[in-house]
mmCIF file of C-alpha atoms in Angstrom:
data_model
loop_
_atom_site.group_PDB
_atom_site.id
_atom_site.type_symbol
_atom_site.label_atom_id
_atom_site.label_comp_id
_atom_site.label_asym_id
_atom_site.label_seq_id
_atom_site.Cartn_x
_atom_site.Cartn_y
_atom_site.Cartn_z
ATOM 1 C CA GLY C 1 24.421 128.877 85.139
ATOM 2 C CA GLU C 2 22.087 129.265 81.858
ATOM 3 C CA ASP C 3 18.134 129.240 82.289
ATOM 4 C CA VAL C 4 16.794 125.984 81.365
ATOM 5 C CA GLU C 5 12.775 125.897 81.655
ATOM 6 C CA GLN C 6 10.547 123.038 81.967
ATOM 7 C CA SER C 7 6.918 122.611 82.393
ATOM 8 C CA LEU C 8 6.209 120.767 85.725
ATOM 9 C CA PHE C 9 3.661 117.852 85.450
ATOM 10 C CA LEU C 10 2.308 115.731 82.815
ATOM 11 C CA SER C 11 -0.244 112.931 83.193
ATOM 12 C CA VAL C 12 -0.539 110.611 80.155
ATOM 13 C CA ARG C 13 -2.589 107.142 79.614
ATOM 14 C CA GLU C 14 -0.697 104.054 79.265
ATOM 15 C CA GLY C 15 -0.295 103.528 75.012
ATOM 16 C CA ASP C 16 -0.402 106.841 74.425
ATOM 17 C CA SER C 17 2.684 109.580 73.321
ATOM 18 C CA SER C 18 3.817 111.816 75.907
ATOM 19 C CA VAL C 19 5.690 114.993 75.053
ATOM 20 C CA ILE C 20 8.044 116.696 77.560
ATOM 21 C CA ASN C 21 9.172 120.270 76.626
ATOM 22 C CA CYS C 22 12.237 122.381 77.333
ATOM 23 C CA THR C 23 13.439 125.896 76.642
ATOM 24 C CA TYR C 24 17.101 127.248 77.254
ATOM 25 C CA THR C 25 18.686 130.603 76.851
ATOM 26 C CA ASP C 26 22.062 129.687 76.131
ATOM 27 C CA SER C 27 22.632 130.016 72.367
ATOM 28 C CA SER C 28 26.169 128.286 72.449
ATOM 29 C CA SER C 29 25.001 124.900 73.698
ATOM 30 C CA THR C 30 27.069 122.219 72.428
ATOM 31 C CA TYR C 31 24.722 119.264 73.640
ATOM 32 C CA LEU C 32 21.186 118.824 75.130
ATOM 33 C CA TYR C 33 20.657 116.044 77.250
ATOM 34 C CA TRP C 34 17.508 114.173 78.718
ATOM 35 C CA TYR C 35 17.685 112.422 81.960
ATOM 36 C CA LYS C 36 15.234 110.014 83.715
ATOM 37 C CA GLN C 37 14.922 109.893 87.756
ATOM 38 C CA GLU C 38 12.751 107.119 88.908
ATOM 39 C CA PRO C 39 11.432 107.674 92.645
ATOM 40 C CA GLY C 40 14.219 107.230 95.186
ATOM 41 C CA ALA C 41 16.859 106.457 92.249
ATOM 42 C CA GLY C 42 19.605 108.246 90.505
ATOM 43 C CA LEU C 43 19.630 110.051 86.944
ATOM 44 C CA GLN C 44 20.024 108.039 83.941
ATOM 45 C CA LEU C 45 20.923 109.362 80.648
ATOM 46 C CA LEU C 46 18.296 108.595 78.349
ATOM 47 C CA THR C 47 19.656 110.276 75.094
ATOM 48 C CA TYR C 48 21.310 113.492 74.082
ATOM 49 C CA ILE C 49 21.565 115.666 70.827
ATOM 50 C CA PHE C 50 24.294 117.469 69.547
ATOM 51 C CA SER C 51 23.484 120.904 68.887
ATOM 52 C CA ASN C 52 23.840 120.942 64.988
ATOM 53 C CA MET C 53 20.984 118.257 64.910
ATOM 54 C CA ASP C 54 17.382 118.942 64.420
ATOM 55 C CA MET C 55 16.232 115.411 65.433
ATOM 56 C CA LYS C 56 17.476 112.244 67.013
ATOM 57 C CA GLN C 57 15.171 109.009 67.472
ATOM 58 C CA ASP C 58 16.256 106.118 69.425
ATOM 59 C CA GLN C 59 13.356 103.347 69.804
ATOM 60 C CA ARG C 60 10.551 104.991 71.306
ATOM 61 C CA LEU C 61 12.167 108.210 72.257
ATOM 62 C CA THR C 62 12.389 111.230 69.550
ATOM 63 C CA VAL C 63 14.241 114.197 70.569
ATOM 64 C CA LEU C 64 13.362 117.443 68.608
ATOM 65 C CA LEU C 65 15.580 120.593 68.725
ATOM 66 C CA ASN C 66 14.501 124.002 67.552
ATOM 67 C CA LYS C 67 17.760 126.164 67.615
ATOM 68 C CA LYS C 68 15.754 129.172 66.212
ATOM 69 C CA ASP C 69 13.359 129.110 69.369
ATOM 70 C CA LYS C 70 15.882 127.469 71.524
ATOM 71 C CA HIS C 71 13.125 124.529 72.309
ATOM 72 C CA LEU C 72 13.921 121.329 73.177
ATOM 73 C CA SER C 73 11.358 118.367 73.441
ATOM 74 C CA LEU C 74 11.147 114.676 74.264
ATOM 75 C CA ARG C 75 8.617 112.413 72.843
ATOM 76 C CA ILE C 76 8.065 108.986 74.270
ATOM 77 C CA ALA C 77 5.788 106.796 71.926
ATOM 78 C CA ASP C 78 3.744 103.988 73.377
ATOM 79 C CA THR C 79 4.175 105.235 76.900
ATOM 80 C CA GLN C 80 4.448 102.498 79.285
ATOM 81 C CA THR C 81 4.104 102.624 83.608
ATOM 82 C CA GLY C 82 7.708 102.119 83.597
ATOM 83 C CA ASP C 83 8.378 105.714 82.046
ATOM 84 C CA SER C 84 6.630 107.344 85.180
ATOM 85 C CA ALA C 85 9.415 109.345 86.461
ATOM 86 C CA ILE C 86 11.104 113.043 86.465
ATOM 87 C CA TYR C 87 12.321 113.998 83.520
ATOM 88 C CA PHE C 88 15.297 116.525 83.402
ATOM 89 C CA CYS C 89 16.469 118.348 80.227
ATOM 90 C CA ALA C 90 20.153 119.599 80.615
ATOM 91 C CA GLU C 91 22.571 121.516 78.404
ATOM 92 C CA THR C 92 26.413 122.168 78.351
ATOM 93 C CA ALA C 93 27.696 125.099 76.264
ATOM 94 C CA TYR C 94 30.892 126.193 74.482
ATOM 95 C CA GLY C 95 33.287 127.375 77.553
ATOM 96 C CA ASN C 96 31.181 125.942 80.124
ATOM 97 C CA ASN C 97 30.920 122.336 80.105
ATOM 98 C CA ARG C 98 29.242 121.992 83.276
ATOM 99 C CA LEU C 99 25.659 120.508 83.217
ATOM 100 C CA ALA C 100 23.001 123.003 83.598
ATOM 101 C CA PHE C 101 19.527 121.251 84.458
ATOM 102 C CA GLY C 102 16.174 122.423 83.803
ATOM 103 C CA LYS C 103 13.471 122.304 86.982
ATOM 104 C CA GLY C 104 12.101 118.593 85.768
ATOM 105 C CA ASN C 105 9.013 117.435 84.461
ATOM 106 C CA GLN C 106 7.303 114.762 86.341
ATOM 107 C CA VAL C 107 5.603 112.301 84.305
ATOM 108 C CA VAL C 108 2.709 109.946 85.637
ATOM 109 C CA VAL C 109 1.302 107.006 83.499
ATOM 110 C CA ILE C 110 -2.058 106.075 83.992
ATOM 111 C CA PRO C 111 -2.879 102.422 83.188
ATOM 112 C CA ASP A 1 30.084 96.827 84.167
ATOM 113 C CA THR A 2 28.396 100.298 83.534
ATOM 114 C CA GLU A 3 27.472 100.680 87.454
ATOM 115 C CA VAL A 4 28.309 103.574 89.635
ATOM 116 C CA THR A 5 27.736 102.232 93.120
ATOM 117 C CA GLN A 6 26.935 104.248 96.116
ATOM 118 C CA THR A 7 26.713 103.047 99.863
ATOM 119 C CA PRO A 8 25.150 103.557 102.053
ATOM 120 C CA LYS A 9 21.715 103.952 100.425
ATOM 121 C CA HIS A 10 20.298 105.845 103.473
ATOM 122 C CA LEU A 11 21.989 107.595 106.282
ATOM 123 C CA VAL A 12 20.700 109.598 109.100
ATOM 124 C CA MET A 13 23.226 111.361 111.476
ATOM 125 C CA GLY A 14 23.224 113.923 113.967
ATOM 126 C CA MET A 15 24.879 117.467 113.709
ATOM 127 C CA THR A 16 27.778 116.314 115.734
ATOM 128 C CA ASN A 17 28.323 113.196 113.814
ATOM 129 C CA LYS A 18 31.160 112.395 111.426
ATOM 130 C CA LYS A 19 30.169 110.245 108.287
ATOM 131 C CA SER A 20 31.307 109.521 105.007
ATOM 132 C CA LEU A 21 29.771 108.456 101.580
ATOM 133 C CA LYS A 22 31.196 106.231 99.442
ATOM 134 C CA CYS A 23 31.288 105.856 95.688
ATOM 135 C CA GLU A 24 32.734 103.382 93.367
ATOM 136 C CA GLN A 25 33.267 102.641 89.540
ATOM 137 C CA HIS A 26 35.050 100.098 87.716
ATOM 138 C CA MET A 27 34.644 101.558 84.159
ATOM 139 C CA GLY A 28 38.129 102.907 84.078
ATOM 140 C CA HIS A 29 36.484 106.474 84.253
ATOM 141 C CA ARG A 30 39.163 109.231 85.024
ATOM 142 C CA ALA A 31 36.571 111.756 86.214
ATOM 143 C CA MET A 32 34.114 111.679 89.231
ATOM 144 C CA TYR A 33 31.277 114.079 90.348
ATOM 145 C CA TRP A 34 29.427 114.653 93.606
ATOM 146 C CA TYR A 35 25.986 116.488 93.206
ATOM 147 C CA LYS A 36 23.517 117.504 95.914
ATOM 148 C CA GLN A 37 19.906 117.128 95.024
ATOM 149 C CA LYS A 38 16.863 118.794 97.196
ATOM 150 C CA ALA A 39 13.451 117.244 96.863
ATOM 151 C CA LYS A 40 11.935 117.876 93.691
ATOM 152 C CA LYS A 41 14.794 120.147 92.621
ATOM 153 C CA PRO A 42 17.498 119.441 89.855
ATOM 154 C CA PRO A 43 21.118 117.988 90.750
ATOM 155 C CA GLU A 44 23.591 120.711 91.793
ATOM 156 C CA LEU A 45 27.011 120.063 91.145
ATOM 157 C CA MET A 46 29.547 120.297 94.218
ATOM 158 C CA PHE A 47 32.841 118.612 93.494
ATOM 159 C CA VAL A 48 34.638 117.198 90.297
ATOM 160 C CA TYR A 49 37.765 115.156 90.354
ATOM 161 C CA SER A 50 39.634 114.686 87.352
ATOM 162 C CA TYR A 51 42.617 111.858 87.476
ATOM 163 C CA GLU A 52 42.229 111.866 91.153
ATOM 164 C CA LYS A 53 42.863 115.508 91.683
ATOM 165 C CA LEU A 54 40.037 118.196 92.870
ATOM 166 C CA SER A 55 39.082 119.773 89.543
ATOM 167 C CA ILE A 56 35.956 121.760 90.624
ATOM 168 C CA ASN A 57 34.746 122.875 94.239
ATOM 169 C CA GLU A 58 31.648 124.737 93.887
ATOM 170 C CA SER A 59 32.048 126.917 97.022
ATOM 171 C CA VAL A 60 30.977 124.216 99.209
ATOM 172 C CA PRO A 61 31.041 124.489 102.919
ATOM 173 C CA SER A 62 33.989 122.972 104.533
ATOM 174 C CA ARG A 63 31.819 120.716 106.444
ATOM 175 C CA PHE A 64 31.735 118.590 103.314
ATOM 176 C CA SER A 65 35.246 117.408 102.308
ATOM 177 C CA PRO A 66 35.855 115.194 99.274
ATOM 178 C CA GLU A 67 38.355 112.606 98.939
ATOM 179 C CA CYS A 68 39.665 110.495 95.873
ATOM 180 C CA PRO A 69 41.845 107.940 97.064
ATOM 181 C CA ASN A 70 42.114 105.987 93.648
ATOM 182 C CA SER A 71 40.839 106.269 90.373
ATOM 183 C CA SER A 72 38.090 104.037 91.194
ATOM 184 C CA LEU A 73 36.775 105.658 94.683
ATOM 185 C CA LEU A 74 35.408 108.645 95.604
ATOM 186 C CA ASN A 75 34.287 109.860 99.189
ATOM 187 C CA LEU A 76 32.503 112.785 100.760
ATOM 188 C CA HIS A 77 33.480 112.978 104.465
ATOM 189 C CA LEU A 78 30.579 114.557 106.394
ATOM 190 C CA HIS A 79 30.975 116.630 109.553
ATOM 191 C CA ALA A 80 29.021 118.974 111.492
ATOM 192 C CA LEU A 81 26.309 119.096 109.031
ATOM 193 C CA GLN A 82 23.161 121.236 109.476
ATOM 194 C CA PRO A 83 19.568 119.854 108.750
ATOM 195 C CA GLU A 84 19.352 121.929 105.570
ATOM 196 C CA ASP A 85 22.297 119.448 104.148
ATOM 197 C CA SER A 86 19.559 116.636 104.011
ATOM 198 C CA ALA A 87 19.370 115.759 100.653
ATOM 199 C CA LEU A 88 19.759 112.972 97.930
ATOM 200 C CA TYR A 89 23.758 112.861 97.307
ATOM 201 C CA LEU A 90 24.499 111.755 93.939
ATOM 202 C CA CYS A 91 27.895 110.401 92.680
ATOM 203 C CA ALA A 92 28.501 110.316 88.622
ATOM 204 C CA SER A 93 31.444 109.372 86.749
ATOM 205 C CA SER A 94 32.540 109.818 83.026
ATOM 206 C CA GLN A 95 35.400 108.785 81.102
ATOM 207 C CA VAL A 96 37.144 112.292 81.290
ATOM 208 C CA GLU A 97 35.926 115.574 82.674
ATOM 209 C CA ASP A 98 33.012 117.139 80.940
ATOM 210 C CA ARG A 99 32.300 113.986 78.959
ATOM 211 C CA HIS A 100 28.733 113.825 79.814
ATOM 212 C CA THR A 101 27.506 111.760 76.956
ATOM 213 C CA GLU A 102 29.252 108.980 78.397
ATOM 214 C CA ALA A 103 28.466 109.675 82.198
ATOM 215 C CA PHE A 104 26.933 107.464 84.630
ATOM 216 C CA PHE A 105 25.218 108.311 87.877
ATOM 217 C CA GLY A 106 24.734 106.190 91.005
ATOM 218 C CA GLN A 107 21.675 105.654 92.826
ATOM 219 C CA GLY A 108 22.273 108.248 95.308
ATOM 220 C CA THR A 109 22.606 108.328 99.272
ATOM 221 C CA ARG A 110 19.627 109.615 100.822
ATOM 222 C CA LEU A 111 20.867 111.753 103.823
ATOM 223 C CA THR A 112 18.869 112.942 106.670
ATOM 224 C CA VAL A 113 20.656 115.119 109.248
ATOM 225 C CA VAL A 114 18.680 115.407 112.707
#
């Protein structure tokens, strides 16, 4: 599948903002997704953005998409302890609707 | 009801055992998926069922046998597994195949092969 790269670990204090980054290589991406996986649990779709958008905001979550640099980010405002999880970015592309996941980024929120 | 329910939550089985994982959804979704997830890795697609027919088999070994008895149920039959098959097995469903913007995942079955 396509390469989707993520950094591995982020530690953030409760109440601060956290930013998770992801880069992808497929320029024909249709949708880009952010999933959250809490320990011992399944994946929860947090949000997604269509590839013709630059930004999407959903309550505490802000997704930014830079198509030129093939860079996707997720900003979580006012990070809470319940935000501690692994976050995966993923993409689907024209002609290939299978989800291509990044390696995941573990976020640890310090009270 | 936006739940995908997987049973059992945990399963330990020997290499000679036969067991089954079950997945159920009542959202009227017509596509269901099996993923395998090793520790600290992203999920890997195994199978996709669309309208109760096998649509995708990602070259999964035959010791894993999927079954979709009806539109709400998806099973994964396991036989003669290896220790390296130990993983979290995730089921997902979506309204139709590849509509991931409306897909839901179950909590997974954590499988240990001894």
